[in-house]
Amino acid sequence: MAAHTHMRILIVEDEPDLLASLAQALREEGYAVDTADNGDDGLFNAEGTDYDAIILDVMLPGIDGWEILKRLRKTKKTPVLMLTARDQTRDRVKGLDNGADDYVVKPFDLEEVFARLRAVIRRSANKTTNVIEIGDVKIDTAARNVFFKDKAVEITAREYALVEFLALHRGEVVTRTQLYEHLFDENESSLSNLLDVHVSNVRKKLGAEFIATRRGHGYCIE
């Protein structure tokens, strides 16, 4: 299942093959991915852009991963997943002390990277659990289920993506454009009433007041 929440990830990795395969795999999972193959570019990107998470190799040309982490932590709390070699145990402890959120040891399994990445992103959003509760609605982001008054709701993948996205941006007004980019491929966007249909269906299932319309701006879950 693709990660529908449109998240942006930075990968800082100097091994070209590893960088390419990680970037490709994450894009297939639905993430937007930026890459850097050295420490200086990595730090520049990390400081200049708000990423949902950063995958950061420890060993890099230019400034190394620890130094990037140390400098980044002066200004940003972006979750950082460190990539370390087998023999860097002491380093891993140091990394966690310096503000790394988690680490993966090379050679690693892509599934493990995805799982740890999702976990650090969730934790950074103060989501210590997979379940988001909003009034009578519960959203289990791991199982991708929605409950209303403790009963499971039949919900399409699109409707789920809509609900999850608004829930993760709770209290913010999400524009129609953001929702389009998140829910639909380019070739579908000409049917501009699609979004209203999905919103209307979700309201029928989860209560009319669950999603508020902000005229001229977009939608919001309070």
PDB file of C-alpha atoms in Angstrom:
ATOM      1  CA  MET A   1       0.000   0.000   0.000  1.00  0.00           C
ATOM      2  CA  ALA A   2       1.572   3.341  -0.984  1.00  0.00           C
ATOM      3  CA  ALA A   3       2.147   5.898   1.739  1.00  0.00           C
ATOM      4  CA  HIS A   4      -0.592   8.257   0.697  1.00  0.00           C
ATOM      5  CA  THR A   5       0.324  11.031   3.065  1.00  0.00           C
ATOM      6  CA  HIS A   6       2.395  13.161   0.769  1.00  0.00           C
ATOM      7  CA  MET A   7       5.607  13.201   2.714  1.00  0.00           C
ATOM      8  CA  ARG A   8       8.923  14.615   1.669  1.00  0.00           C
ATOM      9  CA  ILE A   9      12.115  12.774   2.537  1.00  0.00           C
ATOM     10  CA  LEU A  10      15.778  13.749   2.153  1.00  0.00           C
ATOM     11  CA  ILE A  11      18.347  10.972   1.634  1.00  0.00           C
ATOM     12  CA  VAL A  12      22.007  11.837   2.270  1.00  0.00           C
ATOM     13  CA  GLU A  13      24.095   8.918   1.012  1.00  0.00           C
ATOM     14  CA  ASP A  14      27.365   8.832  -0.964  1.00  0.00           C
ATOM     15  CA  GLU A  15      27.136   5.313  -2.421  1.00  0.00           C
ATOM     16  CA  PRO A  16      25.458   5.969  -5.797  1.00  0.00           C
ATOM     17  CA  ASP A  17      23.778   2.542  -6.097  1.00  0.00           C
ATOM     18  CA  LEU A  18      22.388   2.638  -2.586  1.00  0.00           C
ATOM     19  CA  LEU A  19      21.210   6.227  -3.017  1.00  0.00           C
ATOM     20  CA  ALA A  20      19.467   5.394  -6.288  1.00  0.00           C
ATOM     21  CA  SER A  21      17.763   2.250  -4.996  1.00  0.00           C
ATOM     22  CA  LEU A  22      16.603   3.902  -1.750  1.00  0.00           C
ATOM     23  CA  ALA A  23      15.231   6.916  -3.624  1.00  0.00           C
ATOM     24  CA  GLN A  24      13.455   4.704  -6.151  1.00  0.00           C
ATOM     25  CA  ALA A  25      11.940   2.453  -3.479  1.00  0.00           C
ATOM     26  CA  LEU A  26      10.692   5.403  -1.427  1.00  0.00           C
ATOM     27  CA  ARG A  27       9.164   7.063  -4.482  1.00  0.00           C
ATOM     28  CA  GLU A  28       7.343   3.820  -5.227  1.00  0.00           C
ATOM     29  CA  GLU A  29       6.003   3.968  -1.666  1.00  0.00           C
ATOM     30  CA  GLY A  30       4.542   7.385  -2.473  1.00  0.00           C
ATOM     31  CA  TYR A  31       7.097   9.674  -0.842  1.00  0.00           C
ATOM     32  CA  ALA A  32       8.541  12.754  -2.522  1.00  0.00           C
ATOM     33  CA  VAL A  33      12.327  12.314  -2.353  1.00  0.00           C
ATOM     34  CA  ASP A  34      15.272  14.704  -2.497  1.00  0.00           C
ATOM     35  CA  THR A  35      18.826  13.395  -2.500  1.00  0.00           C
ATOM     36  CA  ALA A  36      22.331  14.585  -1.662  1.00  0.00           C
ATOM     37  CA  ASP A  37      25.540  12.584  -2.105  1.00  0.00           C
ATOM     38  CA  ASN A  38      27.783  14.539   0.253  1.00  0.00           C
ATOM     39  CA  GLY A  39      27.583  16.144   3.671  1.00  0.00           C
ATOM     40  CA  ASP A  40      27.679  19.774   2.600  1.00  0.00           C
ATOM     41  CA  ASP A  41      24.780  19.502   0.168  1.00  0.00           C
ATOM     42  CA  GLY A  42      22.948  17.332   2.669  1.00  0.00           C
ATOM     43  CA  LEU A  43      23.195  19.924   5.417  1.00  0.00           C
ATOM     44  CA  PHE A  44      22.210  22.714   3.006  1.00  0.00           C
ATOM     45  CA  ASN A  45      19.057  20.817   2.003  1.00  0.00           C
ATOM     46  CA  ALA A  46      18.241  19.728   5.545  1.00  0.00           C
ATOM     47  CA  GLU A  47      18.444  23.277   6.895  1.00  0.00           C
ATOM     48  CA  GLY A  48      16.696  24.935   3.973  1.00  0.00           C
ATOM     49  CA  THR A  49      13.698  22.638   3.480  1.00  0.00           C
ATOM     50  CA  ASP A  50      11.114  21.242   5.871  1.00  0.00           C
ATOM     51  CA  TYR A  51      11.314  17.494   5.448  1.00  0.00           C
ATOM     52  CA  ASP A  52       9.096  14.943   7.149  1.00  0.00           C
ATOM     53  CA  ALA A  53      12.229  12.884   7.762  1.00  0.00           C
ATOM     54  CA  ILE A  54      15.892  12.600   6.762  1.00  0.00           C
ATOM     55  CA  ILE A  55      17.761   9.363   6.039  1.00  0.00           C
ATOM     56  CA  LEU A  56      21.363  10.171   6.842  1.00  0.00           C
ATOM     57  CA  ASP A  57      24.454   8.045   6.311  1.00  0.00           C
ATOM     58  CA  VAL A  58      27.097   8.388   9.012  1.00  0.00           C
ATOM     59  CA  MET A  59      30.086   8.128   6.681  1.00  0.00           C
ATOM     60  CA  LEU A  60      30.023  10.905   4.105  1.00  0.00           C
ATOM     61  CA  PRO A  61      32.528  12.951   2.156  1.00  0.00           C
ATOM     62  CA  GLY A  62      32.709  16.531   3.392  1.00  0.00           C
ATOM     63  CA  ILE A  63      31.049  16.851   6.773  1.00  0.00           C
ATOM     64  CA  ASP A  64      29.948  13.525   8.207  1.00  0.00           C
ATOM     65  CA  GLY A  65      26.537  12.465   9.439  1.00  0.00           C
ATOM     66  CA  TRP A  66      27.220  13.299  13.098  1.00  0.00           C
ATOM     67  CA  GLU A  67      28.272  16.820  12.255  1.00  0.00           C
ATOM     68  CA  ILE A  68      25.196  17.335  10.045  1.00  0.00           C
ATOM     69  CA  LEU A  69      22.998  16.075  12.877  1.00  0.00           C
ATOM     70  CA  LYS A  70      24.665  18.331  15.447  1.00  0.00           C
ATOM     71  CA  ARG A  71      24.300  21.443  13.308  1.00  0.00           C
ATOM     72  CA  LEU A  72      20.782  20.585  12.185  1.00  0.00           C
ATOM     73  CA  ARG A  73      19.578  20.093  15.772  1.00  0.00           C
ATOM     74  CA  LYS A  74      20.401  23.743  16.534  1.00  0.00           C
ATOM     75  CA  THR A  75      17.535  24.845  14.319  1.00  0.00           C
ATOM     76  CA  LYS A  76      15.318  21.887  13.387  1.00  0.00           C
ATOM     77  CA  LYS A  77      13.652  18.884  14.989  1.00  0.00           C
ATOM     78  CA  THR A  78      13.276  16.978  11.707  1.00  0.00           C
ATOM     79  CA  PRO A  79      13.265  13.227  12.434  1.00  0.00           C
ATOM     80  CA  VAL A  80      16.576  11.639  11.413  1.00  0.00           C
ATOM     81  CA  LEU A  81      17.112   7.971  10.625  1.00  0.00           C
ATOM     82  CA  MET A  82      20.857   7.200  10.607  1.00  0.00           C
ATOM     83  CA  LEU A  83      22.442   4.547   8.381  1.00  0.00           C
ATOM     84  CA  THR A  84      25.443   2.995  10.132  1.00  0.00           C
ATOM     85  CA  ALA A  85      27.891   0.198   9.408  1.00  0.00           C
ATOM     86  CA  ARG A  86      28.051  -2.995  11.488  1.00  0.00           C
ATOM     87  CA  ASP A  87      31.073  -1.933  13.500  1.00  0.00           C
ATOM     88  CA  GLN A  88      29.785   1.455  14.635  1.00  0.00           C
ATOM     89  CA  THR A  89      28.025   0.373  17.838  1.00  0.00           C
ATOM     90  CA  ARG A  90      29.580   3.103  19.963  1.00  0.00           C
ATOM     91  CA  ASP A  91      28.684   5.537  17.229  1.00  0.00           C
ATOM     92  CA  ARG A  92      25.045   4.510  17.330  1.00  0.00           C
ATOM     93  CA  VAL A  93      24.814   5.371  20.995  1.00  0.00           C
ATOM     94  CA  LYS A  94      26.486   8.678  20.258  1.00  0.00           C
ATOM     95  CA  GLY A  95      24.023   9.235  17.426  1.00  0.00           C
ATOM     96  CA  LEU A  96      21.002   8.712  19.631  1.00  0.00           C
ATOM     97  CA  ASP A  97      22.559  10.997  22.254  1.00  0.00           C
ATOM     98  CA  ASN A  98      23.113  13.658  19.609  1.00  0.00           C
ATOM     99  CA  GLY A  99      19.515  13.688  18.498  1.00  0.00           C
ATOM    100  CA  ALA A 100      19.175  10.883  15.971  1.00  0.00           C
ATOM    101  CA  ASP A 101      15.682   9.396  16.144  1.00  0.00           C
ATOM    102  CA  ASP A 102      16.649   5.881  15.121  1.00  0.00           C
ATOM    103  CA  TYR A 103      19.228   3.997  13.105  1.00  0.00           C
ATOM    104  CA  VAL A 104      19.430   1.107  10.676  1.00  0.00           C
ATOM    105  CA  VAL A 105      22.523  -1.051  10.293  1.00  0.00           C
ATOM    106  CA  LYS A 106      23.880  -1.813   6.821  1.00  0.00           C
ATOM    107  CA  PRO A 107      23.269  -4.014   4.977  1.00  0.00           C
ATOM    108  CA  PHE A 108      19.582  -3.493   5.686  1.00  0.00           C
ATOM    109  CA  ASP A 109      16.264  -4.699   4.432  1.00  0.00           C
ATOM    110  CA  LEU A 110      14.146  -2.054   2.682  1.00  0.00           C
ATOM    111  CA  GLU A 111      11.071  -3.080   4.654  1.00  0.00           C
ATOM    112  CA  GLU A 112      12.951  -2.300   7.859  1.00  0.00           C
ATOM    113  CA  VAL A 113      13.880   1.143   6.572  1.00  0.00           C
ATOM    114  CA  PHE A 114      10.232   1.830   5.668  1.00  0.00           C
ATOM    115  CA  ALA A 115       8.980   0.670   9.054  1.00  0.00           C
ATOM    116  CA  ARG A 116      11.514   2.729  11.008  1.00  0.00           C
ATOM    117  CA  LEU A 117      10.889   5.726   8.799  1.00  0.00           C
ATOM    118  CA  ARG A 118       7.135   5.550   9.435  1.00  0.00           C
ATOM    119  CA  ALA A 119       7.815   5.194  13.158  1.00  0.00           C
ATOM    120  CA  VAL A 120      10.095   8.254  13.421  1.00  0.00           C
ATOM    121  CA  ILE A 121       7.641  10.338  11.398  1.00  0.00           C
ATOM    122  CA  ARG A 122       4.771   9.232  13.643  1.00  0.00           C
ATOM    123  CA  ARG A 123       6.735   9.924  16.807  1.00  0.00           C
ATOM    124  CA  SER A 124       7.747  13.364  15.617  1.00  0.00           C
ATOM    125  CA  ALA A 125       4.102  14.223  15.097  1.00  0.00           C
ATOM    126  CA  ASN A 126       3.588  13.233  18.748  1.00  0.00           C
ATOM    127  CA  LYS A 127       1.702  10.224  17.497  1.00  0.00           C
ATOM    128  CA  THR A 128       3.030   7.669  19.930  1.00  0.00           C
ATOM    129  CA  THR A 129       0.378   5.289  18.678  1.00  0.00           C
ATOM    130  CA  ASN A 130      -1.041   4.407  15.295  1.00  0.00           C
ATOM    131  CA  VAL A 131      -4.499   5.511  16.376  1.00  0.00           C
ATOM    132  CA  ILE A 132      -5.728   9.066  15.913  1.00  0.00           C
ATOM    133  CA  GLU A 133      -8.923   9.868  17.821  1.00  0.00           C
ATOM    134  CA  ILE A 134     -11.125  12.803  16.846  1.00  0.00           C
ATOM    135  CA  GLY A 135     -14.461  12.942  18.624  1.00  0.00           C
ATOM    136  CA  ASP A 136     -16.386   9.767  17.762  1.00  0.00           C
ATOM    137  CA  VAL A 137     -13.945   8.913  14.986  1.00  0.00           C
ATOM    138  CA  LYS A 138     -10.887   6.685  15.375  1.00  0.00           C
ATOM    139  CA  ILE A 139      -8.347   6.256  12.590  1.00  0.00           C
ATOM    140  CA  ASP A 140      -5.876   3.385  12.778  1.00  0.00           C
ATOM    141  CA  THR A 141      -3.085   4.491  10.450  1.00  0.00           C
ATOM    142  CA  ALA A 142      -1.272   1.155  10.615  1.00  0.00           C
ATOM    143  CA  ALA A 143      -4.249  -0.997   9.624  1.00  0.00           C
ATOM    144  CA  ARG A 144      -5.773   1.860   7.583  1.00  0.00           C
ATOM    145  CA  ASN A 145      -9.167   1.386   9.251  1.00  0.00           C
ATOM    146  CA  VAL A 146     -11.673   3.975  10.398  1.00  0.00           C
ATOM    147  CA  PHE A 147     -14.148   3.521  13.259  1.00  0.00           C
ATOM    148  CA  PHE A 148     -17.185   5.654  14.056  1.00  0.00           C
ATOM    149  CA  LYS A 149     -18.614   5.267  17.556  1.00  0.00           C
ATOM    150  CA  ASP A 150     -16.425   2.144  17.864  1.00  0.00           C
ATOM    151  CA  LYS A 151     -17.888   0.479  14.769  1.00  0.00           C
ATOM    152  CA  ALA A 152     -15.703  -0.221  11.736  1.00  0.00           C
ATOM    153  CA  VAL A 153     -16.724   1.947   8.762  1.00  0.00           C
ATOM    154  CA  GLU A 154     -16.657   0.657   5.182  1.00  0.00           C
ATOM    155  CA  ILE A 155     -14.406   3.187   3.513  1.00  0.00           C
ATOM    156  CA  THR A 156     -12.699   3.293   0.107  1.00  0.00           C
ATOM    157  CA  ALA A 157      -8.934   3.768  -0.237  1.00  0.00           C
ATOM    158  CA  ARG A 158      -9.517   7.312  -1.541  1.00  0.00           C
ATOM    159  CA  GLU A 159     -11.834   8.208   1.316  1.00  0.00           C
ATOM    160  CA  TYR A 160      -9.333   6.763   3.775  1.00  0.00           C
ATOM    161  CA  ALA A 161      -6.517   8.846   2.258  1.00  0.00           C
ATOM    162  CA  LEU A 162      -8.688  11.964   2.540  1.00  0.00           C
ATOM    163  CA  VAL A 163      -9.561  11.292   6.185  1.00  0.00           C
ATOM    164  CA  GLU A 164      -5.978  10.433   7.161  1.00  0.00           C
ATOM    165  CA  PHE A 165      -4.529  13.498   5.449  1.00  0.00           C
ATOM    166  CA  LEU A 166      -6.983  15.874   7.118  1.00  0.00           C
ATOM    167  CA  ALA A 167      -6.467  14.135  10.478  1.00  0.00           C
ATOM    168  CA  LEU A 168      -2.677  14.471  10.252  1.00  0.00           C
ATOM    169  CA  HIS A 169      -3.216  18.186   9.550  1.00  0.00           C
ATOM    170  CA  ARG A 170      -5.851  18.556  12.237  1.00  0.00           C
ATOM    171  CA  GLY A 171      -6.684  22.162  13.053  1.00  0.00           C
ATOM    172  CA  GLU A 172      -5.123  23.376   9.797  1.00  0.00           C
ATOM    173  CA  VAL A 173      -7.051  24.348   6.699  1.00  0.00           C
ATOM    174  CA  VAL A 174      -6.008  22.010   3.902  1.00  0.00           C
ATOM    175  CA  THR A 175      -6.522  23.567   0.486  1.00  0.00           C
ATOM    176  CA  ARG A 176      -8.334  21.818  -2.320  1.00  0.00           C
ATOM    177  CA  THR A 177      -5.066  21.895  -4.278  1.00  0.00           C
ATOM    178  CA  GLN A 178      -3.195  20.061  -1.513  1.00  0.00           C
ATOM    179  CA  LEU A 179      -5.921  17.441  -1.387  1.00  0.00           C
ATOM    180  CA  TYR A 180      -5.864  17.011  -5.155  1.00  0.00           C
ATOM    181  CA  GLU A 181      -2.114  16.520  -5.243  1.00  0.00           C
ATOM    182  CA  HIS A 182      -2.444  14.048  -2.427  1.00  0.00           C
ATOM    183  CA  LEU A 183      -5.402  12.021  -3.658  1.00  0.00           C
ATOM    184  CA  PHE A 184      -5.405  12.096  -7.431  1.00  0.00           C
ATOM    185  CA  ASP A 185      -3.068  11.529 -10.338  1.00  0.00           C
ATOM    186  CA  GLU A 186      -2.609  14.423 -12.760  1.00  0.00           C
ATOM    187  CA  ASN A 187      -4.853  12.845 -15.367  1.00  0.00           C
ATOM    188  CA  GLU A 188      -7.810  12.812 -12.989  1.00  0.00           C
ATOM    189  CA  SER A 189      -7.764  16.408 -11.823  1.00  0.00           C
ATOM    190  CA  SER A 190      -9.974  17.677 -14.660  1.00  0.00           C
ATOM    191  CA  LEU A 191     -12.985  16.188 -12.867  1.00  0.00           C
ATOM    192  CA  SER A 192     -13.043  18.928 -10.289  1.00  0.00           C
ATOM    193  CA  ASN A 193     -16.180  17.687  -8.576  1.00  0.00           C
ATOM    194  CA  LEU A 194     -14.503  14.430  -7.546  1.00  0.00           C
ATOM    195  CA  LEU A 195     -13.171  15.917  -4.366  1.00  0.00           C
ATOM    196  CA  ASP A 196     -16.609  17.127  -3.275  1.00  0.00           C
ATOM    197  CA  VAL A 197     -18.026  13.662  -3.859  1.00  0.00           C
ATOM    198  CA  HIS A 198     -15.383  12.105  -1.609  1.00  0.00           C
ATOM    199  CA  VAL A 199     -15.877  14.730   1.096  1.00  0.00           C
ATOM    200  CA  SER A 200     -19.624  14.260   0.915  1.00  0.00           C
ATOM    201  CA  ASN A 201     -19.283  10.449   1.223  1.00  0.00           C
ATOM    202  CA  VAL A 202     -16.988  10.775   4.228  1.00  0.00           C
ATOM    203  CA  ARG A 203     -19.473  13.130   5.917  1.00  0.00           C
ATOM    204  CA  LYS A 204     -22.259  10.608   5.382  1.00  0.00           C
ATOM    205  CA  LYS A 205     -20.162   7.929   7.059  1.00  0.00           C
ATOM    206  CA  LEU A 206     -18.517   9.938   9.850  1.00  0.00           C
ATOM    207  CA  GLY A 207     -20.994  12.725  10.587  1.00  0.00           C
ATOM    208  CA  ALA A 208     -21.660  15.950   8.712  1.00  0.00           C
ATOM    209  CA  GLU A 209     -19.597  18.067  11.081  1.00  0.00           C
ATOM    210  CA  PHE A 210     -16.483  15.846  10.882  1.00  0.00           C
ATOM    211  CA  ILE A 211     -15.017  17.835   7.987  1.00  0.00           C
ATOM    212  CA  ALA A 212     -15.587  21.591   8.036  1.00  0.00           C
ATOM    213  CA  THR A 213     -15.579  23.554   4.784  1.00  0.00           C
ATOM    214  CA  ARG A 214     -13.639  26.791   4.782  1.00  0.00           C
ATOM    215  CA  ARG A 215     -15.203  28.741   1.934  1.00  0.00           C
ATOM    216  CA  GLY A 216     -12.665  29.643  -0.698  1.00  0.00           C
ATOM    217  CA  HIS A 217      -9.868  27.950   1.233  1.00  0.00           C
ATOM    218  CA  GLY A 218     -10.467  24.253   1.611  1.00  0.00           C
ATOM    219  CA  TYR A 219     -11.318  21.766   4.310  1.00  0.00           C
ATOM    220  CA  CYS A 220     -10.476  21.304   7.932  1.00  0.00           C
ATOM    221  CA  ILE A 221     -10.915  18.838  10.793  1.00  0.00           C
ATOM    222  CA  GLU A 222     -11.103  20.906  13.965  1.00  0.00           C
TER     223      GLU A 222
END
